[in-house]
GROMACS .gro file of C-alpha atoms in nm:
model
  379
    1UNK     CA    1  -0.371  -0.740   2.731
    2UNK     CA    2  -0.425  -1.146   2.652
    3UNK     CA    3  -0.221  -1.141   2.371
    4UNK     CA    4   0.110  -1.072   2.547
    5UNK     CA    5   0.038  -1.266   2.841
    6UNK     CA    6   0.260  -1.551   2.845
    7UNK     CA    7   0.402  -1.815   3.144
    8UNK     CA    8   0.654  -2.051   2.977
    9UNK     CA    9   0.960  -1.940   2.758
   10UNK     CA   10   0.848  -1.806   2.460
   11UNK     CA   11   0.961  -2.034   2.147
   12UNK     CA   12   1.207  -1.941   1.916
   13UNK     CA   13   1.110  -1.974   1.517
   14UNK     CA   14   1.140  -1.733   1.242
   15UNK     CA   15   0.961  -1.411   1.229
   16UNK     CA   16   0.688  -1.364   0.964
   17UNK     CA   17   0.724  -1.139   0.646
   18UNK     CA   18   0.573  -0.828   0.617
   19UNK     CA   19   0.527  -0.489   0.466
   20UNK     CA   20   0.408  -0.107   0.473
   21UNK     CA   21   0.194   0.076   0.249
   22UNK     CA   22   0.234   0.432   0.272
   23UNK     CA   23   0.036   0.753   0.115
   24UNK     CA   24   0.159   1.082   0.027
   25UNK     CA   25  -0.036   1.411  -0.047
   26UNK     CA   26   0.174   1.585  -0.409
   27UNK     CA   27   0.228   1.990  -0.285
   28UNK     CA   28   0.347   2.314  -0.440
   29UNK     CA   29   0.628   2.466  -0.274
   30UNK     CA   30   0.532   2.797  -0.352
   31UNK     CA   31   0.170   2.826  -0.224
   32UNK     CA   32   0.246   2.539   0.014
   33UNK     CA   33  -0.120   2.359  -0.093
   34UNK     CA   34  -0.179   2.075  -0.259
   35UNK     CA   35  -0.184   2.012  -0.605
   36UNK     CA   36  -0.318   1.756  -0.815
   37UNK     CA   37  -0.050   1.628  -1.017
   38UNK     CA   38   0.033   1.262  -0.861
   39UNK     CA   39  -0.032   1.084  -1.196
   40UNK     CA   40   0.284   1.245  -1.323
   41UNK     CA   41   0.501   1.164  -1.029
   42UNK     CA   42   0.379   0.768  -1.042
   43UNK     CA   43   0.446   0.759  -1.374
   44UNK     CA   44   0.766   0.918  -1.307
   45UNK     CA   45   0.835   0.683  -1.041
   46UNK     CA   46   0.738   0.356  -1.204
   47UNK     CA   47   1.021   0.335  -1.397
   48UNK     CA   48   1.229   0.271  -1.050
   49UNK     CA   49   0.966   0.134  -0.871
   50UNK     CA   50   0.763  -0.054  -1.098
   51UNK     CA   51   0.474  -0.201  -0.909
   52UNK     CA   52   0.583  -0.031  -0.523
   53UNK     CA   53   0.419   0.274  -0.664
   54UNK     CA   54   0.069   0.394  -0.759
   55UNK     CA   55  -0.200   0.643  -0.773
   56UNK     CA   56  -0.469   0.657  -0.510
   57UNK     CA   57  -0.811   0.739  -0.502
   58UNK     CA   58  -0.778   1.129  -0.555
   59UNK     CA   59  -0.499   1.304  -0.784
   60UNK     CA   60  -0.343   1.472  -0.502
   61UNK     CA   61  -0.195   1.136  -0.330
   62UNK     CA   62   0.052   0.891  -0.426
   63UNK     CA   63   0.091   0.554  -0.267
   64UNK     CA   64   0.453   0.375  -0.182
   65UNK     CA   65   0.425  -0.014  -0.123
   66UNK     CA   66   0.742  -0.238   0.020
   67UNK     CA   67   0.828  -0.574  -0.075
   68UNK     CA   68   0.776  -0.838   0.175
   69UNK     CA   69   1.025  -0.806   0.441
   70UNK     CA   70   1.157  -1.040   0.738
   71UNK     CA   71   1.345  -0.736   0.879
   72UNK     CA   72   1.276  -0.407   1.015
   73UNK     CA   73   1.618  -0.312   0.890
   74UNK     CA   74   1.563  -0.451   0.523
   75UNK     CA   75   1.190  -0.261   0.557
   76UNK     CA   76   1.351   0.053   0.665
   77UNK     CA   77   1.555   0.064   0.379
   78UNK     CA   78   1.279   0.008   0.136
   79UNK     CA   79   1.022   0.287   0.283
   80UNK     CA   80   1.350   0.511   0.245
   81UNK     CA   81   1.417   0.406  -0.088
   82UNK     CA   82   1.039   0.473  -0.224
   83UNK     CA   83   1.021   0.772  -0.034
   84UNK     CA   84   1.295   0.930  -0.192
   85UNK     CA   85   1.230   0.811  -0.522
   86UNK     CA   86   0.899   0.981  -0.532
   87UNK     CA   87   1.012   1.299  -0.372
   88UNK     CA   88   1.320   1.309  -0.681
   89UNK     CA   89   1.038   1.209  -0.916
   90UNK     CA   90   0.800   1.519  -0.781
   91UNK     CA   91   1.076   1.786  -0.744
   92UNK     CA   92   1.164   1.712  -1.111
   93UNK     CA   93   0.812   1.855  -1.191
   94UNK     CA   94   0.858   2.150  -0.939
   95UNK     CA   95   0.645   1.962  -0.644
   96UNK     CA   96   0.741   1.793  -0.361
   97UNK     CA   97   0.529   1.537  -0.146
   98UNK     CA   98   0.451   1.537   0.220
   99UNK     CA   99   0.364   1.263   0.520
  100UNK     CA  100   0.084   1.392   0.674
  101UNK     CA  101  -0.284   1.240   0.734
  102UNK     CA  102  -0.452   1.538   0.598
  103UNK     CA  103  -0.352   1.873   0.408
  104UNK     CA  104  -0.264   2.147   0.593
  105UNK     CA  105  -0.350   2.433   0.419
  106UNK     CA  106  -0.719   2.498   0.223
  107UNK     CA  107  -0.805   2.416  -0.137
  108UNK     CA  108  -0.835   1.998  -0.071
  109UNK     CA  109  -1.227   2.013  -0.087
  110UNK     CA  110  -1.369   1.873  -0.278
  111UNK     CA  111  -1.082   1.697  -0.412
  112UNK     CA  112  -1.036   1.589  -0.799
  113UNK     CA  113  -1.120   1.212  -0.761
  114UNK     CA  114  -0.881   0.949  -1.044
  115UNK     CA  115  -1.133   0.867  -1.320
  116UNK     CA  116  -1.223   0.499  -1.385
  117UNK     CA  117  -1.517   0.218  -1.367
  118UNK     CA  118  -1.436   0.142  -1.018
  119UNK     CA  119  -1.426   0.524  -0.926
  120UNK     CA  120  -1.763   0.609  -1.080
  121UNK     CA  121  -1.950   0.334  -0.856
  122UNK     CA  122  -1.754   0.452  -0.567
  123UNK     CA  123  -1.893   0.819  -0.656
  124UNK     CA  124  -2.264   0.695  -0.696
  125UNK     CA  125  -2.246   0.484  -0.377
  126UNK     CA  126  -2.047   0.746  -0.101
  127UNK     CA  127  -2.147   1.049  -0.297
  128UNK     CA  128  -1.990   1.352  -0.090
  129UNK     CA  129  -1.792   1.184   0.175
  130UNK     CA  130  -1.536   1.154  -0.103
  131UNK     CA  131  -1.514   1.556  -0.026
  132UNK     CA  132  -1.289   1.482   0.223
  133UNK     CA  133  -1.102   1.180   0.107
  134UNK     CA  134  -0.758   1.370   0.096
  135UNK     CA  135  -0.624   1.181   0.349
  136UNK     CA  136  -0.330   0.938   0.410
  137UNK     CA  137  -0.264   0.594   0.615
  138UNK     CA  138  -0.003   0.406   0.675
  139UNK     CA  139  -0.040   0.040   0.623
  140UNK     CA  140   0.094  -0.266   0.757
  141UNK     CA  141   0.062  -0.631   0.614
  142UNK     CA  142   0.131  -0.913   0.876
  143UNK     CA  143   0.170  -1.258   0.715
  144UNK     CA  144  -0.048  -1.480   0.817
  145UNK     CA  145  -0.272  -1.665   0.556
  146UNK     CA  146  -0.475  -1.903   0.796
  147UNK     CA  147  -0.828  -1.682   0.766
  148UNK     CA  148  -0.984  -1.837   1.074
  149UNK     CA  149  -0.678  -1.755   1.282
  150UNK     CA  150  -0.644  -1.410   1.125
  151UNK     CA  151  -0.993  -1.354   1.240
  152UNK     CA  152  -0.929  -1.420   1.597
  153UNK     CA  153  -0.577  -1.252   1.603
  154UNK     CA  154  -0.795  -0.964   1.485
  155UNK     CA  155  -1.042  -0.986   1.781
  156UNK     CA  156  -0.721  -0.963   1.988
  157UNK     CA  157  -0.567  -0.686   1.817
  158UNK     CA  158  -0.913  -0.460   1.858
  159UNK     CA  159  -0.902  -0.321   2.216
  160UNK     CA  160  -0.539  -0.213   2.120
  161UNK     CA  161  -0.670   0.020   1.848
  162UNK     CA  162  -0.715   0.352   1.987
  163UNK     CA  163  -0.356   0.322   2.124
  164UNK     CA  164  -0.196   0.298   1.779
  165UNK     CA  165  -0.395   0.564   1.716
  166UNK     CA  166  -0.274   0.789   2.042
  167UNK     CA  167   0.067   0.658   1.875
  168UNK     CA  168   0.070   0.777   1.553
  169UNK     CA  169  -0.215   1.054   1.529
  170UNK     CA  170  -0.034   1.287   1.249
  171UNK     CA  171  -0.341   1.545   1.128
  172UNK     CA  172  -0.422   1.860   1.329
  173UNK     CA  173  -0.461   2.080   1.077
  174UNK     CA  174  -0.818   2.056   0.819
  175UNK     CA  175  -0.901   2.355   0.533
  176UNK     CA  176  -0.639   2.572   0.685
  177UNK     CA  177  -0.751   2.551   1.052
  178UNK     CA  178  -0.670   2.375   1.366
  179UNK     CA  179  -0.923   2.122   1.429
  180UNK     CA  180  -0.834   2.075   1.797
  181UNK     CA  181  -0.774   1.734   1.720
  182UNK     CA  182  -0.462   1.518   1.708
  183UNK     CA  183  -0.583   1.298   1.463
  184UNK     CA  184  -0.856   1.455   1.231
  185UNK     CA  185  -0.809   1.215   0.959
  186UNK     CA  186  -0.942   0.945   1.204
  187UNK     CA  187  -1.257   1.166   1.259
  188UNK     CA  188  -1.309   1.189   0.899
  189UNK     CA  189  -1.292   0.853   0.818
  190UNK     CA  190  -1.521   0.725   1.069
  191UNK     CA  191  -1.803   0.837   0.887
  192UNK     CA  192  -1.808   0.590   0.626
  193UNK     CA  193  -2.046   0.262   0.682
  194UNK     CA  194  -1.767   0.023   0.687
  195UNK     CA  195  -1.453   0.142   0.885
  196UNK     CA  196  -1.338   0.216   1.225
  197UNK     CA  197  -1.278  -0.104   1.457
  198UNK     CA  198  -1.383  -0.446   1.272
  199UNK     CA  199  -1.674  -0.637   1.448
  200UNK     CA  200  -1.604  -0.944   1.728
  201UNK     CA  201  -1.571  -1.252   1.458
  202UNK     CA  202  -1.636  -1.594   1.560
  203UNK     CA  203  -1.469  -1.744   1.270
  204UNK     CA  204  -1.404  -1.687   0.842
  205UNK     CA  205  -1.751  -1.764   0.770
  206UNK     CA  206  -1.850  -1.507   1.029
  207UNK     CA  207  -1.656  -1.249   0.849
  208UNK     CA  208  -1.771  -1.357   0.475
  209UNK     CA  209  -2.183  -1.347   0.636
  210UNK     CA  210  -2.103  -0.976   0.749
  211UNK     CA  211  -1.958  -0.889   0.463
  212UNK     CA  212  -2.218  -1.044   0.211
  213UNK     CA  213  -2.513  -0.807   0.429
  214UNK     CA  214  -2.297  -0.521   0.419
  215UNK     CA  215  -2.281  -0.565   0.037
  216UNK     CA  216  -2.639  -0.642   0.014
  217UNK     CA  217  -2.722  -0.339   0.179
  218UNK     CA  218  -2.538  -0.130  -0.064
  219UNK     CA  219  -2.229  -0.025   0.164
  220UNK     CA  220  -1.961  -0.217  -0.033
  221UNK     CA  221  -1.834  -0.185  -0.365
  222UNK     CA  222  -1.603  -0.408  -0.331
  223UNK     CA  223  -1.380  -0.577  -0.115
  224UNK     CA  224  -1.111  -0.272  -0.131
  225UNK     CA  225  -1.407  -0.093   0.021
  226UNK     CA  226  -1.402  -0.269   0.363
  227UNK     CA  227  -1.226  -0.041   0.537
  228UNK     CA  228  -1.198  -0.136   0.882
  229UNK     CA  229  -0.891  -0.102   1.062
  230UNK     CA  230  -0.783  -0.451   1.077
  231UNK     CA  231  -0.902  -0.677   0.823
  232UNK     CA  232  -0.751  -1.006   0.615
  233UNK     CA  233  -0.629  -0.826   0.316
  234UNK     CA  234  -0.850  -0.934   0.012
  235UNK     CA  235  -0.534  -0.951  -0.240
  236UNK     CA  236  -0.252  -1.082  -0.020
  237UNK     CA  237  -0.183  -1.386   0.256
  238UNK     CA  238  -0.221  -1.098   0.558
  239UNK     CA  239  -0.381  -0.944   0.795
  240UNK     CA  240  -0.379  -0.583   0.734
  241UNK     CA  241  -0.349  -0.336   1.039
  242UNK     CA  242  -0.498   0.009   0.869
  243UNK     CA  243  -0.548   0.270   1.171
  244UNK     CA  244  -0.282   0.474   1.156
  245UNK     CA  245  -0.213   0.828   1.012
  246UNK     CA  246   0.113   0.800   0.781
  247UNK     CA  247   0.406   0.894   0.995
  248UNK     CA  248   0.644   1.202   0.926
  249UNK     CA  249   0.921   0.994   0.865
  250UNK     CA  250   1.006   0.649   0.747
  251UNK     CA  251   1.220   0.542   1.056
  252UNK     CA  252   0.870   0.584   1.243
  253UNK     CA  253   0.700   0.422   1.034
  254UNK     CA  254   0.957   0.132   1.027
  255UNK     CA  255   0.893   0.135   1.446
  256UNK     CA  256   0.506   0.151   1.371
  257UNK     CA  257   0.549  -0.154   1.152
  258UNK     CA  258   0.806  -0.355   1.381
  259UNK     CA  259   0.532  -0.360   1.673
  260UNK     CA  260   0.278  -0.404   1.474
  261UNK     CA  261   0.423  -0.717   1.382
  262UNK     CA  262   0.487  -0.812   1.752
  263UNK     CA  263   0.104  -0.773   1.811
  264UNK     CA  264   0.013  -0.960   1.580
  265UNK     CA  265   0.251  -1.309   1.653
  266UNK     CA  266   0.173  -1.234   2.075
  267UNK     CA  267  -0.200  -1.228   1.977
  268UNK     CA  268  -0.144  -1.539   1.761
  269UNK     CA  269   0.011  -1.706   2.084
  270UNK     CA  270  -0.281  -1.623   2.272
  271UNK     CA  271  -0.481  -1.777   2.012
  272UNK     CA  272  -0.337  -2.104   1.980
  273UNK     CA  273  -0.358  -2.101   2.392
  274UNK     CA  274  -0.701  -2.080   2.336
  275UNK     CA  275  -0.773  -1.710   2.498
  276UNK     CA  276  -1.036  -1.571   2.297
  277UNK     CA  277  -0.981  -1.159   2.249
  278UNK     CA  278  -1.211  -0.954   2.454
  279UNK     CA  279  -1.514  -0.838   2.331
  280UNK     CA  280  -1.515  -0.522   2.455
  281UNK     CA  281  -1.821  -0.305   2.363
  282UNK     CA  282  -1.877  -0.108   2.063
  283UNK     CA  283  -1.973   0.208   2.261
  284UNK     CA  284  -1.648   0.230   2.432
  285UNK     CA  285  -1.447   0.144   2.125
  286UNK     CA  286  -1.644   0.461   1.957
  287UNK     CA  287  -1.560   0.696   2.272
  288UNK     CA  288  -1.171   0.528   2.288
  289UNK     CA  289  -1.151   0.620   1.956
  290UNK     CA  290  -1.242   0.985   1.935
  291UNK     CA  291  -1.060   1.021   2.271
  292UNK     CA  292  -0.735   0.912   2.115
  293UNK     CA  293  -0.801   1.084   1.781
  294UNK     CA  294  -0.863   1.439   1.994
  295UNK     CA  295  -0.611   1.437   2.268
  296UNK     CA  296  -0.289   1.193   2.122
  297UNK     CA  297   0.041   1.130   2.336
  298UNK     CA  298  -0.018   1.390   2.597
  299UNK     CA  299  -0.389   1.364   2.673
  300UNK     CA  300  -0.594   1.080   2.868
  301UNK     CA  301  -0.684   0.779   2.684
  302UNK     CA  302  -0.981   0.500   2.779
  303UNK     CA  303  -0.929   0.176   2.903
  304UNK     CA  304  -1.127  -0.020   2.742
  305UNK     CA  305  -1.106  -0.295   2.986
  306UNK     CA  306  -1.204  -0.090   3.297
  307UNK     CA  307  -1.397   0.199   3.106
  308UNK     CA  308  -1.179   0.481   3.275
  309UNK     CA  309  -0.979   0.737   3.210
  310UNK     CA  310  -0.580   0.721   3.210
  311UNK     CA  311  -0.303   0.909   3.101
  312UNK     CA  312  -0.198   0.804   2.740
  313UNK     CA  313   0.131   0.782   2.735
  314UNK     CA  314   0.042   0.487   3.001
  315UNK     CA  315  -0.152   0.290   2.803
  316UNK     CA  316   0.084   0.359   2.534
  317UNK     CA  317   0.390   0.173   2.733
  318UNK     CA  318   0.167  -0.103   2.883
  319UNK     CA  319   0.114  -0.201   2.528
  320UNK     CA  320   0.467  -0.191   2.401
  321UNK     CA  321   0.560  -0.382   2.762
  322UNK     CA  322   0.310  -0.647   2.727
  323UNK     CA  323   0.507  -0.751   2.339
  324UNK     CA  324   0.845  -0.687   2.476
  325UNK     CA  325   0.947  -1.086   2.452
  326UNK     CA  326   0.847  -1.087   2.064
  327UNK     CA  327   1.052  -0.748   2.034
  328UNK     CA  328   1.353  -0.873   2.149
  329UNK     CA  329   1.291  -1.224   1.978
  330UNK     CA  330   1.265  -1.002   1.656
  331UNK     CA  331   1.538  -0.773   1.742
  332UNK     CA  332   1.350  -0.449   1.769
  333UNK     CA  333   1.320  -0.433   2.151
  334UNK     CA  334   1.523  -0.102   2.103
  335UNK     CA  335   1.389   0.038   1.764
  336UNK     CA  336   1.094   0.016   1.900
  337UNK     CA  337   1.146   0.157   2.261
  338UNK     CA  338   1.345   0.469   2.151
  339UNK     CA  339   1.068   0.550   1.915
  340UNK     CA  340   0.801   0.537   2.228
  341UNK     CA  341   1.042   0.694   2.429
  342UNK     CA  342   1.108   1.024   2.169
  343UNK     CA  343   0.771   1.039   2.081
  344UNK     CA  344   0.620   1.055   2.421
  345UNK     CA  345   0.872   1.321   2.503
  346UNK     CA  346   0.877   1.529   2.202
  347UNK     CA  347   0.550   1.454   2.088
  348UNK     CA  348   0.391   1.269   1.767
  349UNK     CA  349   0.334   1.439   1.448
  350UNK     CA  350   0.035   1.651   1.523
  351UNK     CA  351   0.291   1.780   1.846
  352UNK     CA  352   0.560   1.862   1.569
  353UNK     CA  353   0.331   1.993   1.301
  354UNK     CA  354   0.218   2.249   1.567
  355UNK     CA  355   0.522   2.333   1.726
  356UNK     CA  356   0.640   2.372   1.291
  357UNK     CA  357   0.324   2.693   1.288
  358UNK     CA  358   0.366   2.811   1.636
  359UNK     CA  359   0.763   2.912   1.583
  360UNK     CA  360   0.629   3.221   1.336
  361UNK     CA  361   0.270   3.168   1.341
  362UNK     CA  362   0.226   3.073   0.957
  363UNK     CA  363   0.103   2.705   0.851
  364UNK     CA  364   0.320   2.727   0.553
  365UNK     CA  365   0.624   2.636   0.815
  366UNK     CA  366   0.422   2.318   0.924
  367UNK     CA  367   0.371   2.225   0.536
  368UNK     CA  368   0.776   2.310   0.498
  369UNK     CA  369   0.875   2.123   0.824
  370UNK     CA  370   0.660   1.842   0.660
  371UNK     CA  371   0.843   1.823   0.307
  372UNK     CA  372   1.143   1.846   0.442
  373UNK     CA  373   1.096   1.542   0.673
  374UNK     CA  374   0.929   1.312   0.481
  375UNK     CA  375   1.199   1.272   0.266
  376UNK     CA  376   1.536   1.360   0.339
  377UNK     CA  377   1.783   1.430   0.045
  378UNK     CA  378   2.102   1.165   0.077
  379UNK     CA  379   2.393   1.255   0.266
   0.00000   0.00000   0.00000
C-alpha cells in the first residue's frame, strides 16, 4: 500500500481533528423488531445533546454525531456519552436502540420514510430502493479542507476499501433470515447509482464535472445524495470515510475511527511525495467488494493489486502494519492492534450476532445480545 510506504523518519506535528457519525435502528423489547418511534427519542435526546443528535432518513433510525476530536480517548468518551443518552432517552418510552447495519428480525420493509421537501424528491427519484433503506453506517470525518488533496488522499484510500469492510461487516441477518452474508447492508446499498467506491479523480474540478453529469442525469438530489464511500463532506472541512457497517460497540468504533485517521494522514504523505494512488480497476473493486461483504474476517479477500485470492485476516493486518508509524505517532498503536487482534479471533459483528442465535436457535437472542451491547448501562 503507497500510502504507508515511507523511507525517512516520519515527522512529528499534531494530529488532525476528527469525528464519528453513528446510526441506530429504535426496537421493541418485547417483539424484538423494530419500531418506528425515533422522532420521540431525538427529541428526547436533544435536550442533552442538542445538535449531536438527529433523525435519519426512515423513523426507525436515529443518528449520534461527535464533536471534533484530536483524541481517540476524548472521541471514545463522546460516542459513549451519545450512545447512552439515546438508549436512557428510548428506554424511557419502553424501546431500546441497537448497533447493527440492518434489522434482524422481519417487519423493516418497506420502512416508514421521515416526511419533508427533501424526502418527497428523494421518493420520486429512488422510488423503491428506499424499501430497504433500514440500514446503519458508521461515519468518520478526517480533517482535511484542501479539496484537491482530499481528492487524491481519496484515490489512495480506495484499494483499502473492501478491507474496512472485511473489518467491520456487522449485518447477517435481512427480513428474519440469514443472508449468508457478513455484510448485507453493503449489498443493499450498492444498488443505488451513486455509492460504492468513488471514481479515480484527477483533481476538485474532476470531482465537481462528475458530479454536475451525475446530477444532470437525474441520479442526485443533492449533494447528501452522493453516497460513495469516501467523499469530501459537502457541509464540513473533511473527507468523509462512509463504508462501514456501525459497530456493536463504541470502543470499536473508536478503533475504526483511530485508523481511519492513520489512513488518511499516511495517504496524505504519499501525496505530498508525489505517489499518485493506484487506479485499480472498477471490476475488481466490484468483485473485492462483494467478496468482503459475503465472507468478512474469516473468509478470503481480493487483492486488488495482484487480482488473487488471500486469506482476510491477511490483508486485514498488512493494512493496519503498513500505518503502524502514524498509530504510534497518534498513540493508538495499541487501541488499534488489540481491536484487530480480538476481532480476528473472536470474530466481527456478523461472527457475534450469529454465535448470539446459534446458542438457542432464536434471532430474538441476536437482537438482545445487540441491545445490550450497544449501550451499556454505567457501572
Amino acid at each position: 500500500m503507497t500510502a504507508g510506504a515511507g523511507q525517512r523518519p516520519r515527522p512529528r506535528y499534531s494530529p488532525p481533528r476528527f469525528g464519528v457519525e453513528e446510526e441506530f435502528l429504535v426496537v421493541d423489547p418485547v417483539t424484538r423488531k423494530v419500531a418506528a418511534d425515533a422522532t420521540t427519542i431525538v427529541d428526547r435526546a436533544r435536550a442533552r445533546l442538542g445538535t449531536r443528535v438527529s433523525g435519519e432518513i426512515t423513523k426507525l433510525q436515529v443518528e449520534t454525531k461527535t464533536e471534533p476530536c484530536t483524541s481517540t480517548r476524548e472521541l471514545t468518551g463522546q460516542l459513549i456519552e451519545a450512545r447512552r443518552v439515546v438508549a436512557d432517552c428510548a428506554r424511557a418510552d419502553g424501546l431500546r436502540i441497537m448497533a447493527s447495519g440492518t434489522p434482524v428480525l422481519s417487519g423493516a420493509v418497506p420502512p416508514p420514510i421521515t416526511e419533508g421537501p427533501r424526502q418527497a424528491r428523494g421518493m420520486a427519484t429512488y422510488r423503491g430502493l428506499h424499501d430497504e433503506q433500514s440500514i446503519c453506517a458508521v461515519h468518520v470525518h478526517v480533517e482535511l479542507p484542501d479539496r484537491d488533496r482530499a481528492l487524491k488522499v481519496s484515490n489512495h484510500l480506495r484499494p483499502l476499501l473492501p478491507t474496512l469492510i472485511t473489518l467491520t461487516a456487522n449485518s447477517p441477518y435481512w427480513e428474519g433470515r440469514d443472508t449468508g452474508y457478513a455484510s448485507w447492508r453493503t449489498v443493499t446499498w450498492s444498488r443505488w447509482p451513486v455509492a460504492g467506491p468513488p471514481p479515480y479523480f484527477t483533481s476538485a474540478a474532476h470531482y465537481d464535472q462528475v458530479v454536475r453529469t451525475l446530477s444532470d442525469a437525474g441520479a442526485l438530489v443533492d449533494a447528501g445524495t452522493i453516497f460513495w464511500d469516501v467523499r469530501p463532506s459537502p457541509r464540513q472541512p473533511t473527507l468523509e470515510i462512509r463504508v462501514a457497517d456501525v459497530p456493536i460497540t463504541p470502543q470499536e468504533s473508536a478503533a475504526f475511527a483511530a485508523l481511519v485517521r492513520a489512513l488518511v494522514v499516511a495517504a496524505g504523505e504519499a501525496v505530498d511525495r508525489g505517489e499518485p494512488g493506484p487506479a485499480v480497476r472498477d471490476e475488481l473493486m466490484r468483485v473485492a467488494y462483494w467478496q468482503a461483504a459475503r465472507d468478512g474476517i474469516w473468509g478470503s479477500g481480493l487483492d486488488v493489486s495482484t487480482g488473487c485470492l488471500v486469506p482476510a485476516a491477511q490483508l486485514v493486518h498488512r493494512l493496519v502494519d503498513s500505518v503502524r508509524p502514524v498509530l504510534t505517532e497518534f498513540g493508538d498503536d495499541e487501541l488499534v492492534a488489540d481491536w484487530t487482534r480480538r476481532w480476528c479471533a473472536d470474530g466481527t459483528g456478523a461472527v457475534r450476532q450469529r454465535t448470539a442465535a446459534g446458542r438457542r436457535g432464536q434471532l430474538t437472542d441476536t437482537v438482545d445480545h445487540l441491545i445490550e451491547q450497544t449501550a451499556p448501562l454505567a457501572g
